[in-house]
Amino acid sequence: MKKTSRRKFITHSTAVGIGSVLAVPAFAHLLSENNFVSSFTNVNNTSFDQTPLSYAYNALEPSIDATTMDIHYNKHAGTYSKNLKDAAAAEGVDAKTPVEKVLETVSKYSAKMRNNAGGHYNHELFWKSLSPADKTGVPSEKLLGAINSSFASMDEFKKQFSEAAKSRFGSGWAWLIVGKDKKLMISSTPNQDNSLMDIAEIKGVPLFGLDVWEHAYYLKYQNRRAEYIDNFWKVLNWNFVSERFNSI
Ligand code: MN
């Protein structure tokens, strides 16, 4: 209820031109954009701590090997969580704040906050969006309908998403995101950025993302990122992605 009121206030203020009272009218637009992401309250609940994996390190083999999962979860992602807490303590952010809220105003904080709040959030979502190949389920009718509506077919969606993941230069992520009007879009971000950030070119709520940093695949695939991406589809947890889409 509080969020709805705030949203109405911001929309109203902008619409009737109270923006002219603000020093920078463009800022009102930014607030409005951020507020659109904030409105997806059901998925704004990521804590600063790591969630335990719901499967064993070797459960995603042969798509993703056990050693990669162990190092990726405990070392890489563990460090993002720790550094996020350090940055939050240094910059006066309450450690109980949902990470989503930090991301939506991330331009106010340091590069350390941006990299580690993003890194922690992205990995928390990544682990949940993976599952053993025999437990992935299938996309719900609602999700499949939205995919067909935005990309014509599942095959075409996978092709476009894979292309975004393959062509991301250097380190980063490919995403399926829900934008305004609940339309699905594919996006790609560098480093640990994501579409919740106020600095993102394409804003929306991520349904799932694919980590294409070399640390995510190099031990098994070396330079063969395309093969990693092809095998990722076998362990994408459609049950989780469908539930997430249904909840927003
Ligand atoms: Mn990673």
XYZ file of C-alpha atoms and ligand atoms in Angstrom:
249
model
C 0.000 0.000 0.000
C 2.806 2.374 0.912
C 4.556 1.634 -2.379
C 1.370 2.269 -4.345
C 0.941 5.636 -2.699
C 4.509 6.580 -3.386
C 4.190 5.504 -6.971
C 1.033 7.549 -7.421
C 2.687 10.559 -5.874
C 5.670 10.381 -8.193
C 3.535 9.799 -11.265
C 1.207 12.603 -10.267
C 4.025 15.019 -9.520
C 5.550 14.435 -12.905
C 2.255 14.543 -14.754
C 1.053 17.884 -13.381
C 4.379 19.575 -13.846
C 5.522 19.839 -10.254
C 8.693 18.658 -11.956
C 9.285 22.301 -12.783
C 9.830 22.895 -9.066
C 12.549 20.268 -9.027
C 16.029 21.451 -9.860
C 16.504 18.677 -12.437
C 13.283 17.524 -14.119
C 15.142 14.580 -15.695
C 15.635 13.196 -12.193
C 11.874 12.826 -11.779
C 11.890 10.602 -14.841
C 14.645 8.491 -13.307
C 12.641 8.080 -10.095
C 9.686 6.993 -12.101
C 11.789 4.429 -14.003
C 13.226 3.044 -10.772
C 9.817 2.928 -9.222
C 8.631 0.688 -12.030
C 11.247 -1.883 -11.027
C 10.424 -1.438 -7.304
C 6.815 -2.235 -7.991
C 7.694 -5.923 -8.458
C 7.632 -6.411 -4.703
C 7.360 -10.203 -4.690
C 10.861 -10.658 -6.023
C 12.586 -7.894 -4.011
C 13.872 -10.130 -1.252
C 17.517 -11.047 -1.799
C 19.600 -10.911 1.398
C 23.300 -10.042 1.647
C 24.055 -13.633 2.693
C 24.474 -16.541 0.321
C 21.607 -19.031 0.095
C 22.831 -22.647 0.364
C 22.711 -24.486 -2.953
C 19.693 -26.776 -3.243
C 21.713 -29.415 -5.146
C 25.165 -31.017 -4.936
C 28.194 -29.548 -6.729
C 28.132 -32.461 -9.185
C 24.363 -32.357 -9.764
C 24.630 -30.283 -12.947
C 27.151 -32.568 -14.643
C 27.937 -32.985 -17.446
C 26.712 -29.473 -18.350
C 28.570 -27.788 -15.465
C 31.285 -29.718 -13.619
C 31.545 -30.134 -9.837
C 34.875 -28.318 -9.437
C 33.584 -25.271 -11.281
C 30.435 -25.231 -9.122
C 32.431 -25.554 -5.889
C 34.904 -22.786 -6.729
C 32.279 -20.584 -8.362
C 29.853 -20.773 -5.429
C 32.310 -20.734 -2.521
C 35.134 -18.549 -3.822
C 33.795 -16.230 -6.517
C 30.232 -15.732 -5.295
C 31.274 -15.966 -1.644
C 33.629 -13.042 -2.181
C 30.904 -10.906 -3.753
C 28.711 -11.482 -0.682
C 31.549 -10.614 1.715
C 32.583 -7.512 -0.223
C 28.966 -6.364 -0.462
C 28.739 -6.490 3.344
C 32.012 -4.581 3.666
C 30.854 -1.901 1.217
C 27.464 -1.619 2.938
C 29.112 -1.156 6.342
C 31.460 1.488 4.954
C 28.705 3.357 3.090
C 25.964 3.305 5.707
C 23.624 0.749 4.131
C 21.700 -1.441 6.595
C 22.728 -5.077 6.072
C 19.051 -6.111 6.168
C 18.196 -4.061 3.067
C 17.080 -6.246 0.148
C 19.882 -6.185 -2.427
C 17.321 -5.149 -5.046
C 16.859 -1.817 -3.231
C 20.599 -1.156 -3.297
C 20.746 -1.936 -7.020
C 17.953 0.481 -7.842
C 19.976 3.391 -6.459
C 23.423 1.954 -7.091
C 24.679 5.137 -8.787
C 24.734 6.761 -5.323
C 27.394 4.342 -4.116
C 30.969 3.295 -4.865
C 32.204 1.071 -7.681
C 32.850 -1.553 -4.994
C 29.150 -1.488 -4.105
C 28.083 -1.665 -7.746
C 30.357 -4.616 -8.523
C 29.587 -6.616 -5.399
C 25.869 -5.903 -4.943
C 25.511 -6.818 -8.611
C 27.814 -9.828 -8.302
C 25.999 -11.169 -5.252
C 22.508 -10.641 -6.680
C 23.393 -12.110 -10.069
C 24.839 -15.292 -8.593
C 22.009 -15.808 -6.095
C 19.590 -15.745 -9.022
C 21.873 -17.913 -11.161
C 22.074 -20.791 -8.646
C 18.296 -20.841 -8.275
C 17.740 -20.851 -12.013
C 19.794 -24.037 -12.453
C 18.730 -27.580 -11.661
C 19.742 -31.173 -12.381
C 18.776 -31.985 -15.976
C 16.053 -34.442 -14.936
C 14.350 -31.894 -12.655
C 14.103 -28.777 -14.818
C 10.417 -29.111 -15.643
C 9.024 -27.214 -18.606
C 7.951 -23.583 -19.066
C 4.453 -22.845 -17.760
C 1.769 -22.049 -20.326
C 1.830 -18.423 -19.240
C 5.601 -18.136 -19.661
C 5.544 -19.981 -22.964
C 2.827 -17.626 -24.187
C 4.918 -14.608 -23.237
C 8.008 -16.072 -24.921
C 6.045 -16.797 -28.099
C 4.584 -13.311 -27.991
C 7.977 -11.590 -27.643
C 10.199 -13.886 -29.706
C 7.803 -15.821 -32.013
C 8.922 -19.241 -30.705
C 10.978 -20.980 -28.021
C 13.616 -21.894 -30.606
C 13.910 -18.299 -31.720
C 14.123 -17.119 -28.096
C 16.933 -19.586 -27.337
C 18.744 -18.542 -30.499
C 18.571 -14.835 -29.635
C 19.487 -15.385 -25.973
C 22.420 -17.621 -26.917
C 23.616 -15.009 -29.385
C 23.487 -12.305 -26.680
C 25.507 -14.576 -24.367
C 28.054 -15.498 -27.056
C 28.579 -11.946 -28.245
C 29.004 -10.318 -24.813
C 32.604 -9.125 -25.118
C 34.740 -9.997 -22.096
C 32.937 -10.677 -18.810
C 29.228 -10.269 -18.219
C 25.778 -11.772 -18.353
C 22.883 -12.454 -20.713
C 19.393 -11.986 -19.286
C 15.731 -12.695 -19.845
C 13.997 -9.759 -18.219
C 10.452 -8.547 -17.646
C 10.094 -4.932 -18.685
C 7.223 -2.493 -18.598
C 3.826 -3.984 -19.439
C 5.304 -7.348 -18.389
C 6.859 -7.769 -21.822
C 9.831 -10.122 -22.014
C 13.151 -8.852 -23.354
C 16.671 -10.192 -23.758
C 19.488 -8.027 -22.493
C 23.187 -8.334 -21.876
C 25.266 -6.471 -19.304
C 29.026 -6.105 -18.734
C 30.850 -7.162 -15.562
C 28.354 -7.626 -12.691
C 25.816 -5.045 -13.847
C 22.159 -6.001 -14.271
C 18.834 -4.604 -15.395
C 17.706 -3.600 -11.887
C 20.439 -0.976 -11.663
C 19.505 2.655 -12.164
C 22.431 2.921 -14.578
C 21.173 0.054 -16.794
C 20.411 0.886 -20.424
C 17.548 -1.626 -20.480
C 15.622 -1.835 -17.220
C 13.510 -4.694 -15.982
C 13.306 -7.573 -13.539
C 15.534 -10.517 -14.466
C 13.804 -13.891 -14.710
C 17.142 -15.618 -15.172
C 20.644 -14.783 -16.266
C 23.559 -16.700 -17.717
C 27.015 -16.012 -16.324
C 29.498 -15.805 -19.203
C 32.526 -14.816 -17.150
C 35.354 -17.259 -17.938
C 35.316 -18.439 -14.296
C 31.852 -19.905 -14.995
C 33.069 -22.343 -17.661
C 36.822 -22.253 -18.298
C 37.859 -25.384 -16.323
C 35.608 -27.593 -18.445
C 35.168 -25.683 -21.677
C 38.302 -23.506 -21.881
C 37.658 -21.062 -24.746
C 34.497 -22.839 -25.977
C 31.894 -20.457 -24.559
C 29.363 -21.456 -27.220
C 29.438 -25.095 -26.066
C 28.892 -24.004 -22.448
C 25.899 -21.934 -23.546
C 24.415 -24.840 -25.537
C 24.727 -27.127 -22.501
C 23.307 -24.499 -20.128
C 19.858 -25.004 -21.684
C 19.865 -28.604 -20.389
C 20.068 -27.436 -16.756
C 17.892 -24.328 -16.876
C 15.275 -24.688 -14.122
C 12.066 -23.919 -16.013
C 10.024 -24.633 -12.876
C 11.812 -21.820 -11.045
C 11.677 -19.407 -13.983
C 7.959 -20.078 -14.511
C 7.174 -19.526 -10.823
C 9.196 -16.324 -10.825
C 7.337 -15.033 -13.882
C 3.994 -15.955 -12.310
C 4.864 -14.056 -9.131
C 5.513 -10.674 -10.739
Mn 30.276 -15.914 -11.785
